[in-house]
Coordinates of C-alpha atoms and ligand atoms in Angstrom, one line a residue:
M765 CA 18.6 2.8 -11.8
M766 CA 16.3 1.0 -9.4
R767 CA 12.7 1.9 -10.0
I768 CA 10.1 1.6 -7.2
L769 CA 6.4 1.9 -8.0
M770 CA 4.8 3.4 -4.9
T771 CA 1.1 4.0 -4.6
G772 CA -1.3 5.6 -2.0
F773 CA -5.0 6.1 -2.0
T774 CA -7.5 9.0 -2.1
P775 CA -9.8 9.7 0.8
F776 CA -12.8 7.4 1.1
P777 CA -16.0 7.2 3.2
G778 CA -15.1 7.9 6.8
V779 CA -11.6 9.1 6.1
E780 CA -11.5 12.7 5.0
V781 CA -7.7 13.1 4.7
N782 CA -5.7 10.1 3.5
P783 CA -2.1 10.5 4.6
T784 CA -0.9 8.2 1.9
Q785 CA -2.2 10.6 -0.7
L786 CA -0.1 13.4 1.0
L787 CA 2.9 11.0 1.2
I788 CA 2.6 10.3 -2.5
R789 CA 2.5 14.0 -3.3
Y790 CA 5.9 14.5 -1.6
F791 CA 7.4 12.0 -3.9
Q792 CA 5.7 13.4 -7.0
D793 CA 7.1 16.9 -6.1
E794 CA 10.5 15.3 -5.9
T795 CA 11.2 17.0 -2.6
V796 CA 12.2 13.8 -0.8
S797 CA 15.8 12.8 -0.8
L798 CA 16.2 9.2 -2.0
P799 CA 19.0 6.7 -1.8
E800 CA 21.5 7.0 -4.6
G801 CA 20.2 5.3 -7.8
V802 CA 16.6 5.0 -6.6
Q803 CA 13.7 6.4 -8.5
V804 CA 10.2 6.4 -7.2
I805 CA 7.2 6.3 -9.5
A806 CA 4.5 7.6 -7.2
E807 CA 0.8 7.5 -7.9
V808 CA -2.5 7.9 -6.0
L809 CA -5.0 5.2 -6.7
P810 CA -8.7 5.8 -6.5
T811 CA -10.3 4.1 -3.5
A812 CA -12.6 2.0 -5.6
F813 CA -12.3 -1.7 -6.2
E814 CA -12.6 -1.7 -10.0
A815 CA -10.8 1.5 -10.9
S816 CA -7.8 0.7 -8.6
D817 CA -7.6 -2.9 -9.9
E818 CA -7.4 -1.7 -13.5
R819 CA -4.9 1.1 -12.7
I820 CA -2.4 -0.9 -10.6
R821 CA -2.3 -3.7 -13.2
Q822 CA -1.7 -1.1 -15.9
L823 CA 1.0 0.6 -13.9
I824 CA 2.8 -2.7 -13.4
R825 CA 2.6 -3.5 -17.1
D826 CA 3.5 0.0 -18.4
E827 CA 6.2 0.9 -15.9
S828 CA 7.9 -2.5 -15.5
P829 CA 9.1 -1.4 -12.0
D830 CA 11.8 -3.3 -10.0
F831 CA 9.6 -3.2 -6.9
V832 CA 6.0 -2.4 -5.9
L833 CA 5.2 -0.8 -2.6
C834 CA 1.6 0.0 -2.0
L835 CA 0.5 2.2 0.9
G836 CA -2.8 2.6 2.6
V837 CA -4.1 4.1 5.8
A838 CA -5.6 2.1 8.7
E839 CA -6.7 4.7 11.1
K840 CA -7.3 2.4 14.1
R841 CA -3.7 1.2 14.0
D842 CA -1.1 3.1 15.9
S843 CA 2.0 1.7 14.3
I844 CA 3.3 1.0 10.9
N845 CA 1.8 -2.4 9.8
I846 CA 3.9 -4.4 7.3
E847 CA 1.3 -6.6 5.7
R848 CA 2.3 -10.2 5.1
I849 CA -0.7 -11.7 3.4
A850 CA -3.2 -10.7 0.7
Y851 CA -6.5 -12.6 0.7
N852 CA -8.6 -13.5 -2.3
W853 CA -11.7 -11.9 -0.8
D854 CA -13.6 -8.6 -1.0
E855 CA -16.0 -7.7 1.8
A856 CA -16.7 -4.3 3.3
T857 CA -19.1 -2.5 5.6
I858 CA -18.7 0.7 3.7
P859 CA -19.0 1.5 0.0
D860 CA -16.0 2.4 -2.2
N861 CA -15.7 5.8 -3.9
D862 CA -17.8 4.5 -6.8
G863 CA -20.6 3.5 -4.5
L864 CA -19.8 -0.2 -4.7
Q865 CA -20.3 -2.2 -1.5
L866 CA -19.2 -5.7 -1.7
S867 CA -20.6 -8.2 0.8
G868 CA -18.3 -11.1 0.2
Q869 CA -16.8 -12.4 -3.0
K870 CA -13.6 -13.7 -4.5
I871 CA -11.3 -11.3 -6.2
V872 CA -10.2 -13.8 -8.8
A873 CA -12.6 -16.7 -9.3
D874 CA -9.9 -19.3 -9.8
G875 CA -7.1 -17.4 -8.0
T876 CA -5.0 -18.8 -5.1
E877 CA -6.5 -18.1 -1.7
T878 CA -3.6 -15.9 -0.5
Y879 CA -0.4 -14.4 -1.6
D880 CA 2.5 -13.5 0.6
S881 CA 4.3 -10.2 0.4
T882 CA 7.5 -10.6 -1.5
L883 CA 9.1 -7.4 -0.3
P884 CA 12.1 -7.7 2.1
I885 CA 9.8 -7.3 5.0
E886 CA 12.4 -8.3 7.7
H887 CA 14.7 -5.6 6.4
M888 CA 11.9 -3.1 6.4
M889 CA 11.1 -4.0 10.0
A890 CA 14.7 -3.7 11.0
A891 CA 15.0 -0.3 9.3
L892 CA 11.8 1.0 11.0
Q893 CA 13.0 -0.2 14.4
S894 CA 16.4 1.3 14.1
A895 CA 14.7 4.6 13.2
N896 CA 12.6 4.3 16.4
L897 CA 9.4 4.1 14.4
P898 CA 6.9 1.6 16.0
A899 CA 6.1 -1.2 13.5
V900 CA 4.5 -4.6 13.5
F901 CA 3.8 -7.4 11.0
S902 CA 0.2 -7.8 10.2
D903 CA -1.6 -10.8 8.6
D904 CA -4.8 -8.9 8.0
A905 CA -4.9 -6.0 5.5
G906 CA -8.7 -6.0 5.8
R907 CA -11.0 -7.0 2.9
Y908 CA -11.5 -3.6 1.5
V909 CA -9.7 -1.8 -1.4
C910 CA -6.2 -2.0 0.2
N911 CA -6.3 -5.8 0.4
H912 CA -7.8 -5.9 -3.1
V913 CA -4.9 -3.9 -4.6
F914 CA -2.4 -6.0 -2.7
Y915 CA -4.0 -9.2 -4.0
V916 CA -4.3 -8.1 -7.7
S917 CA -0.8 -6.7 -7.7
R918 CA 0.7 -10.0 -6.6
H919 CA -1.6 -11.9 -8.9
E920 CA -0.6 -9.8 -11.9
I921 CA 3.1 -10.4 -11.1
A922 CA 2.7 -14.1 -10.3
T923 CA 0.5 -15.0 -13.3
R924 CA 2.8 -13.2 -15.7
G925 CA 5.8 -14.9 -14.3
L926 CA 7.5 -11.6 -13.4
D927 CA 10.2 -11.2 -10.8
I928 CA 9.0 -8.1 -9.1
P929 CA 9.0 -8.0 -5.2
C930 CA 5.6 -6.5 -4.2
G931 CA 3.9 -5.8 -0.9
F932 CA 1.7 -3.6 1.2
V933 CA 2.2 -1.3 4.2
H934 CA -0.6 0.2 6.2
V935 CA 0.1 3.5 8.1
P936 CA -1.7 5.2 11.0
G937 CA -4.0 8.2 10.3
L938 CA -2.8 11.8 10.5
T939 CA -2.7 13.3 13.9
G940 CA -5.5 15.8 14.5
T941 CA -7.9 14.4 12.0
N942 CA -9.8 12.3 14.4
E943 CA -9.4 12.9 18.2
E944 CA -10.5 9.4 19.1
L945 CA -8.0 7.6 17.0
P946 CA -4.2 7.4 17.2
G947 CA -2.4 9.5 14.7
W948 CA 1.1 10.3 13.5
E949 CA 2.5 13.6 12.2
I950 CA 3.1 13.6 8.4
E951 CA 6.9 14.0 8.9
R952 CA 7.0 10.8 11.0
L953 CA 5.0 8.9 8.4
L954 CA 7.4 10.2 5.7
D955 CA 10.4 8.9 7.8
A956 CA 8.7 5.5 7.9
V957 CA 8.2 5.4 4.1
R958 CA 11.8 6.5 3.6
A959 CA 13.0 3.7 6.0
C960 CA 11.0 1.2 3.9
I961 CA 12.4 2.5 0.7
G962 CA 15.9 2.4 2.1
A963 CA 15.4 -1.3 3.1
I964 CA 14.0 -2.2 -0.2
S965 CA 16.9 -0.6 -2.1
G966 CA 19.3 -2.5 0.1
E967 CA 20.7 0.7 1.8
Ligands
PCA1276 N1 -7.2 2.4 3.3 C1 -8.3 1.5 2.9 C2 -8.5 1.7 1.4 C3 -7.7 2.9 1.1 C4 -6.9 3.2 2.2 O1 -6.0 4.1 2.3 C5 -8.1 0.1 3.3 O2 -7.4 -0.2 4.3 O3 -8.6 -0.8 2.6

């Protein structure tokens, strides 16, 4: 059995509905058909620097997954963004859900400046493209909670010498939640996540 740890996030200031939370619920309800032999451990992380940091590291330790795929919403983007780089930096113009607003600091004092995604991102891109789902690579996951979770997941895996491919994907917002922003229907987002899982599992 191949076990994929997949996470999403709760709503946060300025984003009332987080599609990644809805996506995670589909997988928790086990209503999504998965490739043969694939199990998804799905969890919604709090959109808070400290709480998400603690929880993702605990999940990696306790679940010993074969892969880690973290999802977050980036409402201004109108395509699936396969993130390539996590930066050792927290900085935001909005507070997190615990009221913490970080104005610029390292995530890990003596940590490496960046980590690359170790997921099969070329396969993921090919799978998205062949499903006609617009997707791009991104070298900027922001400096808010998504980048933080991406960085600490990679750091946890790297510093413990584990061989667990790990990466991050940003998805557009939900259609209808903000008229001024691009948005996708939930079914289309679900198709994108399934394409990524298919690529990760080597389908
Ligand atoms: N998006 C935010 C945090 C949670 C989420 O879904 C981000 O891009 O940092």
